[in-house]
mmCIF file of C-alpha atoms in Angstrom:
data_model
loop_
_atom_site.group_PDB
_atom_site.id
_atom_site.type_symbol
_atom_site.label_atom_id
_atom_site.label_comp_id
_atom_site.label_asym_id
_atom_site.label_seq_id
_atom_site.Cartn_x
_atom_site.Cartn_y
_atom_site.Cartn_z
ATOM 1 C CA UNK A 1217 117.686 77.214 81.076
ATOM 2 C CA UNK A 1218 115.399 78.324 78.214
ATOM 3 C CA UNK A 1219 115.402 81.988 79.375
ATOM 4 C CA UNK A 1220 119.210 82.057 79.045
ATOM 5 C CA UNK A 1221 119.173 80.805 75.472
ATOM 6 C CA UNK A 1222 119.761 83.302 72.633
ATOM 7 C CA UNK A 1223 116.541 84.545 71.063
ATOM 8 C CA UNK A 1224 117.298 82.779 67.751
ATOM 9 C CA UNK A 1225 117.426 79.439 69.599
ATOM 10 C CA UNK A 1226 114.252 80.160 71.581
ATOM 11 C CA UNK A 1227 112.408 81.071 68.379
ATOM 12 C CA UNK A 1228 113.524 77.906 66.608
ATOM 13 C CA UNK A 1229 112.507 75.780 69.586
ATOM 14 C CA UNK A 1230 109.081 77.407 69.538
ATOM 15 C CA UNK A 1231 108.711 76.728 65.799
ATOM 16 C CA UNK A 1232 109.467 73.052 66.396
ATOM 17 C CA UNK A 1233 107.204 72.846 69.494
ATOM 18 C CA UNK A 1234 110.297 71.985 71.464
ATOM 19 C CA UNK A 1235 109.604 72.786 75.110
ATOM 20 C CA UNK A 1236 112.865 72.170 76.958
ATOM 21 C CA UNK A 1237 116.395 70.955 76.495
ATOM 22 C CA UNK A 1238 117.314 67.410 77.447
ATOM 23 C CA UNK A 1239 120.120 67.005 80.052
ATOM 24 C CA UNK A 1240 122.833 66.463 77.408
ATOM 25 C CA UNK A 1241 121.628 69.488 75.399
ATOM 26 C CA UNK A 1242 121.599 71.666 78.488
ATOM 27 C CA UNK A 1243 125.045 70.595 79.692
ATOM 28 C CA UNK A 1244 126.698 71.064 76.280
ATOM 29 C CA UNK A 1245 125.126 74.326 75.146
ATOM 30 C CA UNK A 1246 127.355 77.000 76.707
ATOM 31 C CA UNK A 1247 130.568 74.996 76.307
ATOM 32 C CA UNK A 1248 129.985 74.485 72.570
ATOM 33 C CA UNK A 1249 128.773 78.062 72.076
ATOM 34 C CA UNK A 1250 132.001 79.309 73.704
ATOM 35 C CA UNK A 1251 134.099 77.355 71.213
ATOM 36 C CA UNK A 1252 135.506 74.813 73.679
ATOM 37 C CA UNK A 1253 136.261 71.161 72.867
ATOM 38 C CA UNK A 1254 134.114 68.485 74.498
ATOM 39 C CA UNK A 1255 133.744 64.738 74.875
ATOM 40 C CA UNK A 1256 130.053 64.111 75.583
ATOM 41 C CA UNK A 1257 128.585 60.775 76.666
ATOM 42 C CA UNK A 1258 124.832 60.255 76.794
ATOM 43 C CA UNK A 1259 122.613 57.226 76.066
ATOM 44 C CA UNK A 1260 121.155 56.804 72.603
ATOM 45 C CA UNK A 1261 117.832 58.544 72.130
ATOM 46 C CA UNK A 1262 118.571 61.472 74.472
ATOM 47 C CA UNK A 1263 118.932 64.186 71.827
ATOM 48 C CA UNK A 1264 122.682 64.203 71.117
ATOM 49 C CA UNK A 1265 122.286 65.489 67.543
ATOM 50 C CA UNK A 1266 120.482 68.639 68.664
ATOM 51 C CA UNK A 1267 122.928 68.946 71.556
ATOM 52 C CA UNK A 1268 125.640 69.925 69.081
ATOM 53 C CA UNK A 1269 123.414 71.605 66.475
ATOM 54 C CA UNK A 1270 121.549 74.093 68.698
ATOM 55 C CA UNK A 1271 124.642 76.109 69.747
ATOM 56 C CA UNK A 1272 125.490 76.675 66.063
ATOM 57 C CA UNK A 1273 122.233 78.518 65.392
ATOM 58 C CA UNK A 1274 124.009 81.566 66.762
ATOM 59 C CA UNK A 1275 127.508 80.757 65.439
ATOM 60 C CA UNK A 1276 127.232 79.961 61.727
ATOM 61 C CA UNK A 1277 127.377 82.659 59.065
ATOM 62 C CA UNK A 1278 125.771 82.364 55.642
ATOM 63 C CA UNK A 1279 128.980 83.188 53.774
ATOM 64 C CA UNK A 1280 129.554 80.245 51.373
ATOM 65 C CA UNK A 1281 132.516 78.825 53.320
ATOM 66 C CA UNK A 1282 132.613 75.501 55.148
ATOM 67 C CA UNK A 1283 132.371 76.170 58.907
ATOM 68 C CA UNK A 1284 130.951 72.972 60.416
ATOM 69 C CA UNK A 1285 131.881 69.379 59.518
ATOM 70 C CA UNK A 1286 130.030 66.425 61.050
ATOM 71 C CA UNK A 1287 131.457 62.895 60.721
ATOM 72 C CA UNK A 1288 129.116 59.906 61.073
ATOM 73 C CA UNK A 1289 129.819 56.160 60.798
ATOM 74 C CA UNK A 1290 126.997 55.191 58.418
ATOM 75 C CA UNK A 1291 125.081 56.541 55.430
ATOM 76 C CA UNK A 1292 121.761 56.416 57.296
ATOM 77 C CA UNK A 1293 123.045 58.329 60.297
ATOM 78 C CA UNK A 1294 124.665 60.949 58.038
ATOM 79 C CA UNK A 1295 121.373 61.417 56.173
ATOM 80 C CA UNK A 1296 119.471 61.733 59.459
ATOM 81 C CA UNK A 1297 121.892 64.327 60.816
ATOM 82 C CA UNK A 1298 121.706 66.194 57.499
ATOM 83 C CA UNK A 1299 117.906 66.332 57.759
ATOM 84 C CA UNK A 1300 118.080 67.723 61.308
ATOM 85 C CA UNK A 1301 120.666 70.331 60.221
ATOM 86 C CA UNK A 1302 118.429 71.464 57.346
ATOM 87 C CA UNK A 1303 115.417 71.740 59.668
ATOM 88 C CA UNK A 1304 117.217 73.830 62.282
ATOM 89 C CA UNK A 1305 120.054 75.727 60.578
ATOM 90 C CA UNK A 1306 119.443 78.539 58.082
ATOM 91 C CA UNK A 1307 122.499 77.713 55.970
ATOM 92 C CA UNK A 1308 123.343 75.370 53.076
ATOM 93 C CA UNK A 1309 123.838 71.765 54.227
ATOM 94 C CA UNK A 1310 125.307 68.959 52.104
ATOM 95 C CA UNK A 1311 125.457 65.253 52.938
ATOM 96 C CA UNK A 1312 128.414 63.336 51.471
ATOM 97 C CA UNK A 1313 128.535 59.566 51.928
ATOM 98 C CA UNK A 1314 129.922 56.474 50.251
ATOM 99 C CA UNK A 1315 127.558 54.585 47.969
ATOM 100 C CA UNK A 1316 126.374 57.805 46.297
ATOM 101 C CA UNK A 1317 127.450 59.282 42.966
ATOM 102 C CA UNK A 1318 130.797 61.098 43.396
ATOM 103 C CA UNK A 1319 130.361 63.359 40.356
ATOM 104 C CA UNK A 1320 126.982 64.525 41.634
ATOM 105 C CA UNK A 1321 128.494 65.231 45.057
ATOM 106 C CA UNK A 1322 131.288 67.284 43.472
ATOM 107 C CA UNK A 1323 128.678 69.190 41.445
ATOM 108 C CA UNK A 1324 126.667 69.945 44.608
ATOM 109 C CA UNK A 1325 129.788 71.289 46.321
ATOM 110 C CA UNK A 1326 129.579 74.234 43.880
ATOM 111 C CA UNK A 1327 126.698 75.482 46.071
ATOM 112 C CA UNK A 1328 129.405 76.131 48.699
ATOM 113 C CA UNK A 1329 127.761 74.609 51.788
ATOM 114 C CA UNK A 1330 128.439 76.067 55.214
ATOM 115 C CA UNK A 1331 127.774 72.636 56.771
ATOM 116 C CA UNK A 1332 128.872 69.218 55.493
ATOM 117 C CA UNK A 1333 127.761 65.932 57.073
ATOM 118 C CA UNK A 1334 129.435 62.775 55.847
ATOM 119 C CA UNK A 1335 131.114 59.431 56.286
ATOM 120 C CA UNK A 1336 134.911 59.501 56.741
ATOM 121 C CA UNK A 1337 135.856 57.417 53.698
ATOM 122 C CA UNK A 1338 134.103 59.535 51.088
ATOM 123 C CA UNK A 1339 134.966 62.826 52.809
ATOM 124 C CA UNK A 1340 138.640 61.859 52.912
ATOM 125 C CA UNK A 1341 138.518 60.880 49.234
ATOM 126 C CA UNK A 1342 137.109 64.282 48.219
ATOM 127 C CA UNK A 1343 139.585 66.114 50.442
ATOM 128 C CA UNK A 1344 142.760 64.249 49.481
ATOM 129 C CA UNK A 1345 142.218 63.121 45.890
ATOM 130 C CA UNK A 1346 140.033 65.810 44.321
ATOM 131 C CA UNK A 1347 140.737 68.720 46.732
ATOM 132 C CA UNK A 1348 137.077 69.687 46.284
ATOM 133 C CA UNK A 1349 136.410 70.261 49.996
ATOM 134 C CA UNK A 1350 138.191 73.344 51.298
ATOM 135 C CA UNK A 1351 138.837 73.339 55.062
ATOM 136 C CA UNK A 1352 140.731 76.630 55.557
ATOM 137 C CA UNK A 1353 137.691 78.352 57.178
ATOM 138 C CA UNK A 1354 136.479 75.277 59.044
ATOM 139 C CA UNK A 1355 135.710 76.219 62.654
ATOM 140 C CA UNK A 1356 134.191 73.083 64.212
ATOM 141 C CA UNK A 1357 134.302 69.317 63.670
ATOM 142 C CA UNK A 1358 131.824 66.897 65.259
ATOM 143 C CA UNK A 1359 132.449 63.157 65.596
ATOM 144 C CA UNK A 1360 129.034 61.564 66.092
ATOM 145 C CA UNK A 1361 129.335 57.997 67.468
ATOM 146 C CA UNK A 1362 132.945 58.858 68.338
ATOM 147 C CA UNK A 1363 133.579 55.517 70.037
ATOM 148 C CA UNK A 1364 133.075 53.818 66.669
ATOM 149 C CA UNK A 1365 134.821 56.437 64.502
ATOM 150 C CA UNK A 1366 137.950 56.210 66.677
ATOM 151 C CA UNK A 1367 138.366 52.459 66.360
ATOM 152 C CA UNK A 1368 141.672 51.351 64.886
ATOM 153 C CA UNK A 1369 140.310 50.790 61.364
ATOM 154 C CA UNK A 1370 138.963 54.392 61.101
ATOM 155 C CA UNK A 1371 141.370 56.340 63.308
ATOM 156 C CA UNK A 1372 143.991 57.183 60.662
ATOM 157 C CA UNK A 1373 141.355 58.520 58.232
ATOM 158 C CA UNK A 1374 139.590 60.565 60.901
ATOM 159 C CA UNK A 1375 142.840 62.073 62.196
ATOM 160 C CA UNK A 1376 143.879 63.000 58.665
ATOM 161 C CA UNK A 1377 140.543 64.779 58.110
ATOM 162 C CA UNK A 1378 140.967 66.715 61.376
ATOM 163 C CA UNK A 1379 144.535 67.718 60.424
ATOM 164 C CA UNK A 1380 143.212 69.506 57.337
ATOM 165 C CA UNK A 1381 141.334 72.024 59.498
ATOM 166 C CA UNK A 1382 142.994 75.118 61.022
ATOM 167 C CA UNK A 1383 144.854 74.390 64.284
ATOM 168 C CA UNK A 1384 142.363 76.481 66.294
ATOM 169 C CA UNK A 1385 139.359 74.381 65.218
ATOM 170 C CA UNK A 1386 136.827 73.187 67.776
ATOM 171 C CA UNK A 1387 136.461 69.416 68.281
ATOM 172 C CA UNK A 1388 133.238 67.836 69.578
ATOM 173 C CA UNK A 1389 133.130 64.099 70.320
ATOM 174 C CA UNK A 1390 129.725 62.522 71.005
ATOM 175 C CA UNK A 1391 129.135 58.940 72.094
ATOM 176 C CA UNK A 1392 126.416 56.804 73.667
ATOM 177 C CA UNK A 1393 128.934 54.824 75.679
ATOM 178 C CA UNK A 1394 132.133 55.614 77.530
ATOM 179 C CA UNK A 1395 135.089 53.330 76.906
ATOM 180 C CA UNK A 1396 138.894 53.266 76.779
ATOM 181 C CA UNK A 1397 138.920 54.732 73.256
ATOM 182 C CA UNK A 1398 137.549 58.074 74.452
ATOM 183 C CA UNK A 1399 140.308 58.350 77.044
ATOM 184 C CA UNK A 1400 142.954 58.567 74.275
ATOM 185 C CA UNK A 1401 141.373 61.594 72.589
ATOM 186 C CA UNK A 1402 143.683 64.173 74.207
ATOM 187 C CA UNK A 1403 146.726 62.238 72.934
ATOM 188 C CA UNK A 1404 145.396 61.621 69.408
ATOM 189 C CA UNK A 1405 144.046 65.127 68.772
ATOM 190 C CA UNK A 1406 146.108 67.357 71.065
ATOM 191 C CA UNK A 1407 143.105 68.679 72.961
ATOM 192 C CA UNK A 1408 142.181 69.181 76.603
ATOM 193 C CA UNK A 1409 138.471 68.600 76.039
ATOM 194 C CA UNK A 1410 135.760 69.096 78.667
ATOM 195 C CA UNK A 1411 134.262 65.721 79.609
ATOM 196 C CA UNK A 1412 130.456 65.748 79.924
ATOM 197 C CA UNK A 1413 128.781 62.535 81.037
ATOM 198 C CA UNK A 1414 125.038 62.148 81.518
ATOM 199 C CA UNK A 1415 125.109 58.393 80.963
ATOM 200 C CA UNK A 1416 122.969 57.537 83.971
ATOM 201 C CA UNK A 1417 119.380 58.389 83.118
ATOM 202 C CA UNK A 1418 116.133 56.643 83.923
ATOM 203 C CA UNK A 1419 114.888 54.451 81.093
ATOM 204 C CA UNK A 1420 111.450 53.210 80.047
ATOM 205 C CA UNK A 1421 112.946 50.247 78.204
ATOM 206 C CA UNK A 1422 112.253 46.718 79.429
ATOM 207 C CA UNK A 1423 114.859 44.002 78.835
ATOM 208 C CA UNK A 1424 114.060 40.352 78.469
ATOM 209 C CA UNK A 1425 114.906 37.124 76.704
ATOM 210 C CA UNK A 1426 113.254 34.170 75.056
ATOM 211 C CA UNK A 1427 114.934 30.861 75.803
ATOM 212 C CA UNK A 1428 115.415 29.230 72.415
ATOM 213 C CA UNK A 1429 117.969 26.921 70.823
ATOM 214 C CA UNK A 1430 119.664 28.125 67.650
ATOM 215 C CA UNK A 1431 117.803 25.891 65.206
ATOM 216 C CA UNK A 1432 114.407 27.134 66.505
ATOM 217 C CA UNK A 1433 115.121 30.888 66.414
ATOM 218 C CA UNK A 1434 113.566 31.578 63.005
ATOM 219 C CA UNK A 1435 110.383 29.822 64.141
ATOM 220 C CA UNK A 1436 110.171 32.073 67.236
ATOM 221 C CA UNK A 1437 110.736 35.152 65.068
ATOM 222 C CA UNK A 1438 107.904 34.022 62.791
ATOM 223 C CA UNK A 1439 105.599 33.697 65.822
ATOM 224 C CA UNK A 1440 106.594 37.154 67.057
ATOM 225 C CA UNK A 1441 105.478 38.613 63.718
ATOM 226 C CA UNK A 1442 101.867 37.875 64.695
ATOM 227 C CA UNK A 1443 102.049 39.665 68.054
ATOM 228 C CA UNK A 1444 99.743 42.705 68.094
ATOM 229 C CA UNK A 1445 101.474 45.952 66.949
ATOM 230 C CA UNK A 1446 104.745 44.122 66.344
ATOM 231 C CA UNK A 1447 107.413 46.190 64.621
ATOM 232 C CA UNK A 1448 110.953 45.135 65.405
ATOM 233 C CA UNK A 1449 114.508 45.964 64.427
ATOM 234 C CA UNK A 1450 116.159 42.530 64.299
ATOM 235 C CA UNK A 1451 119.925 42.270 64.841
ATOM 236 C CA UNK A 1452 121.792 39.524 63.037
ATOM 237 C CA UNK A 1453 125.538 38.943 63.446
ATOM 238 C CA UNK A 1454 126.616 39.034 59.791
ATOM 239 C CA UNK A 1455 125.372 39.605 56.244
ATOM 240 C CA UNK A 1456 125.404 35.870 55.365
ATOM 241 C CA UNK A 1457 123.147 34.895 58.292
ATOM 242 C CA UNK A 1458 120.940 37.903 57.568
ATOM 243 C CA UNK A 1459 120.392 36.824 53.939
ATOM 244 C CA UNK A 1460 119.451 33.324 55.058
ATOM 245 C CA UNK A 1461 116.994 34.619 57.669
ATOM 246 C CA UNK A 1462 115.476 37.000 55.109
ATOM 247 C CA UNK A 1463 114.767 34.086 52.760
ATOM 248 C CA UNK A 1464 113.135 32.078 55.573
ATOM 249 C CA UNK A 1465 110.884 35.001 56.571
ATOM 250 C CA UNK A 1466 109.891 35.669 52.950
ATOM 251 C CA UNK A 1467 109.003 31.981 52.565
ATOM 252 C CA UNK A 1468 106.723 32.343 55.617
ATOM 253 C CA UNK A 1469 105.099 35.459 54.046
ATOM 254 C CA UNK A 1470 106.363 37.734 56.814
ATOM 255 C CA UNK A 1471 106.742 41.387 55.771
ATOM 256 C CA UNK A 1472 110.468 41.868 56.165
ATOM 257 C CA UNK A 1473 113.174 44.254 54.974
ATOM 258 C CA UNK A 1474 116.966 44.240 55.171
ATOM 259 C CA UNK A 1475 119.472 46.924 56.046
ATOM 260 C CA UNK A 1476 123.162 46.114 55.732
ATOM 261 C CA UNK A 1477 126.346 47.614 54.343
ATOM 262 C CA UNK A 1478 126.152 45.731 51.017
ATOM 263 C CA UNK A 1479 122.732 47.163 50.110
ATOM 264 C CA UNK A 1480 122.702 50.076 47.652
ATOM 265 C CA UNK A 1481 121.998 53.349 49.462
ATOM 266 C CA UNK A 1482 118.750 54.003 47.518
ATOM 267 C CA UNK A 1483 117.438 50.543 48.421
ATOM 268 C CA UNK A 1484 118.494 51.089 52.040
ATOM 269 C CA UNK A 1485 116.522 54.329 52.172
ATOM 270 C CA UNK A 1486 113.437 52.640 50.679
ATOM 271 C CA UNK A 1487 113.637 49.813 53.230
ATOM 272 C CA UNK A 1488 114.105 52.224 56.113
ATOM 273 C CA UNK A 1489 111.172 54.401 55.002
ATOM 274 C CA UNK A 1490 108.925 51.341 54.597
ATOM 275 C CA UNK A 1491 109.814 50.211 58.112
ATOM 276 C CA UNK A 1492 109.297 53.665 59.633
ATOM 277 C CA UNK A 1493 105.886 53.889 57.948
ATOM 278 C CA UNK A 1494 104.848 50.516 59.386
ATOM 279 C CA UNK A 1495 104.696 48.669 56.049
ATOM 280 C CA UNK A 1496 107.318 46.152 57.206
ATOM 281 C CA UNK A 1497 107.080 44.040 60.381
ATOM 282 C CA UNK A 1498 110.770 43.274 60.784
ATOM 283 C CA UNK A 1499 113.832 45.138 59.568
ATOM 284 C CA UNK A 1500 116.812 42.765 59.642
ATOM 285 C CA UNK A 1501 120.086 44.579 60.205
ATOM 286 C CA UNK A 1502 123.723 44.313 61.249
ATOM 287 C CA UNK A 1503 125.463 46.476 63.856
ATOM 288 C CA UNK A 1504 127.373 48.737 61.453
ATOM 289 C CA UNK A 1505 124.306 49.529 59.345
ATOM 290 C CA UNK A 1506 122.170 50.388 62.351
ATOM 291 C CA UNK A 1507 124.364 52.787 64.346
ATOM 292 C CA UNK A 1508 122.579 55.999 65.194
ATOM 293 C CA UNK A 1509 119.325 55.076 63.452
ATOM 294 C CA UNK A 1510 116.458 57.170 64.780
ATOM 295 C CA UNK A 1511 113.179 55.339 64.242
ATOM 296 C CA UNK A 1512 110.309 57.143 65.930
ATOM 297 C CA UNK A 1513 108.271 55.079 68.399
ATOM 298 C CA UNK A 1514 110.051 51.793 67.635
ATOM 299 C CA UNK A 1515 108.432 49.293 70.044
ATOM 300 C CA UNK A 1516 110.870 46.379 69.785
ATOM 301 C CA UNK A 1517 114.557 45.602 69.340
ATOM 302 C CA UNK A 1518 115.091 41.889 68.784
ATOM 303 C CA UNK A 1519 118.549 40.359 69.176
ATOM 304 C CA UNK A 1520 118.406 37.294 66.959
ATOM 305 C CA UNK A 1521 122.140 36.927 67.563
ATOM 306 C CA UNK A 1522 123.588 38.083 70.882
ATOM 307 C CA UNK A 1523 126.251 40.802 70.683
ATOM 308 C CA UNK A 1524 129.753 39.989 71.884
ATOM 309 C CA UNK A 1525 130.238 43.197 73.890
ATOM 310 C CA UNK A 1526 128.248 45.234 76.391
ATOM 311 C CA UNK A 1527 128.722 48.444 74.364
ATOM 312 C CA UNK A 1528 127.140 46.838 71.311
ATOM 313 C CA UNK A 1529 124.200 45.700 73.452
ATOM 314 C CA UNK A 1530 123.688 49.310 74.582
ATOM 315 C CA UNK A 1531 123.831 50.653 71.022
ATOM 316 C CA UNK A 1532 121.292 48.089 69.852
ATOM 317 C CA UNK A 1533 118.994 48.675 72.816
ATOM 318 C CA UNK A 1534 119.180 52.418 72.204
ATOM 319 C CA UNK A 1535 117.160 52.114 68.993
ATOM 320 C CA UNK A 1536 114.012 51.813 71.162
ATOM 321 C CA UNK A 1537 112.806 53.949 74.076
ATOM 322 C CA UNK A 1538 114.193 57.128 72.489
ATOM 323 C CA UNK A 1539 113.538 60.518 74.104
ATOM 324 C CA UNK A 1540 111.966 58.889 77.172
ATOM 325 C CA UNK A 1541 109.440 56.741 75.287
ATOM 326 C CA UNK A 1542 108.816 53.105 76.204
ATOM 327 C CA UNK A 1543 110.292 50.132 74.388
ATOM 328 C CA UNK A 1544 111.320 46.504 74.752
ATOM 329 C CA UNK A 1545 114.569 44.663 73.989
ATOM 330 C CA UNK A 1546 114.131 40.934 73.420
ATOM 331 C CA UNK A 1547 117.157 38.647 73.113
ATOM 332 C CA UNK A 1548 117.125 35.098 71.797
ATOM 333 C CA UNK A 1549 119.200 33.103 74.291
ATOM 334 C CA UNK A 1550 120.097 29.427 74.249
ATOM 335 C CA UNK A 1551 120.602 27.485 77.478
ATOM 336 C CA UNK A 1552 124.387 27.710 76.986
ATOM 337 C CA UNK A 1553 124.261 31.506 76.439
ATOM 338 C CA UNK A 1554 122.320 32.518 79.549
ATOM 339 C CA UNK A 1555 125.359 33.398 81.696
ATOM 340 C CA UNK A 1556 126.960 35.295 78.803
ATOM 341 C CA UNK A 1557 123.684 37.188 78.197
ATOM 342 C CA UNK A 1558 123.356 38.321 81.804
ATOM 343 C CA UNK A 1559 126.918 39.704 81.710
ATOM 344 C CA UNK A 1560 126.201 42.066 78.791
ATOM 345 C CA UNK A 1561 122.857 43.419 80.028
ATOM 346 C CA UNK A 1562 123.326 46.714 81.957
ATOM 347 C CA UNK A 1563 123.824 46.277 85.709
ATOM 348 C CA UNK A 1564 120.771 46.340 87.992
ATOM 349 C CA UNK A 1565 118.421 45.630 85.057
ATOM 350 C CA UNK A 1566 115.255 43.718 85.863
ATOM 351 C CA UNK A 1567 115.532 40.940 83.251
ATOM 352 C CA UNK A 1568 112.282 39.258 82.246
ATOM 353 C CA UNK A 1569 111.851 35.897 80.560
ATOM 354 C CA UNK A 1570 109.240 35.859 77.782
ATOM 355 C CA UNK A 1571 107.309 33.229 75.881
ATOM 356 C CA UNK A 1572 105.124 33.594 72.772
ATOM 357 C CA UNK A 1573 101.760 31.891 73.130
ATOM 358 C CA UNK A 1574 98.722 32.284 70.863
ATOM 359 C CA UNK A 1575 100.253 35.382 69.198
ATOM 360 C CA UNK A 1576 100.772 37.019 72.608
ATOM 361 C CA UNK A 1577 104.161 37.942 74.046
ATOM 362 C CA UNK A 1578 103.921 37.254 77.764
ATOM 363 C CA UNK A 1579 106.166 37.027 80.767
ATOM 364 C CA UNK A 1580 106.976 33.494 81.843
ATOM 365 C CA UNK A 1581 105.896 32.840 85.415
ATOM 366 C CA UNK A 1582 108.713 31.447 87.520
#
């Protein structure tokens, strides 16, 4: 495939020591480059961001007009996508999210970015109330984590943003999971998009559980903190439970950070950086705050609270084992939850049961 790529793409890949395209990148390249609409499904950690960025290396012009708009569900994901765009695209890129200073964002728009990455709420605000984002030259719109962005609570805002672009705009929907929501895209956006699905890929992620009753979960988490090379993204069901768990871990002198929607965006960035650098053992988070997070070489995802849906399990699990690396997903499961747990784990998964003994995480012998 590499020999068929435009020279500008080959050169950029060489600069980044990027040897070959992943399956999703390969399958999307020509379709996106040709201006066609797509719905692309590929597991988390398989290179979806570059799958839609690479084709634009040869499409974007440095002409001070907005040509590419990327929508993301969270501030962190928008910032990550913005960083990748700046690394790979030789145009002006601006990130616009909620939680940041609006006046400063409006001031930065005077630089006339060719690419804007943002969260729907703030983008819609700047488009509808201040008219500071001009969409008349907009050629392509990407919905990253489309399954989430098209949920009922966001759909109206997202559709209104899309309506502001010219009728001939290109629409690109990317998701880690395929569900009923994606099947309504043609109706909601008047598009006959190409459907690209590379959802079935081999994974180096192991899945297992620790049998523990609810009142003992914080004690098990404390023990896990002393396991060699432990660094885990810990999923908690809501902000209230997260705050309580944070206090317990701090009391036990465990190095812990929090990442949730109520945290100020500067604090969130500090916490995320500290975790990525290995200065924090556990990063406690909720589902909304964690979508799309790309944490290099994350060894563990810990589900302190079980998710209610299979799709959420997949999104959580996708934080580890990215780009073919190994990882482990550990779920805390009570005796009553075991049947429920086995229903949400992907089919044909070899589920292991773990125990923590003498600061060692080991498989329980049956």
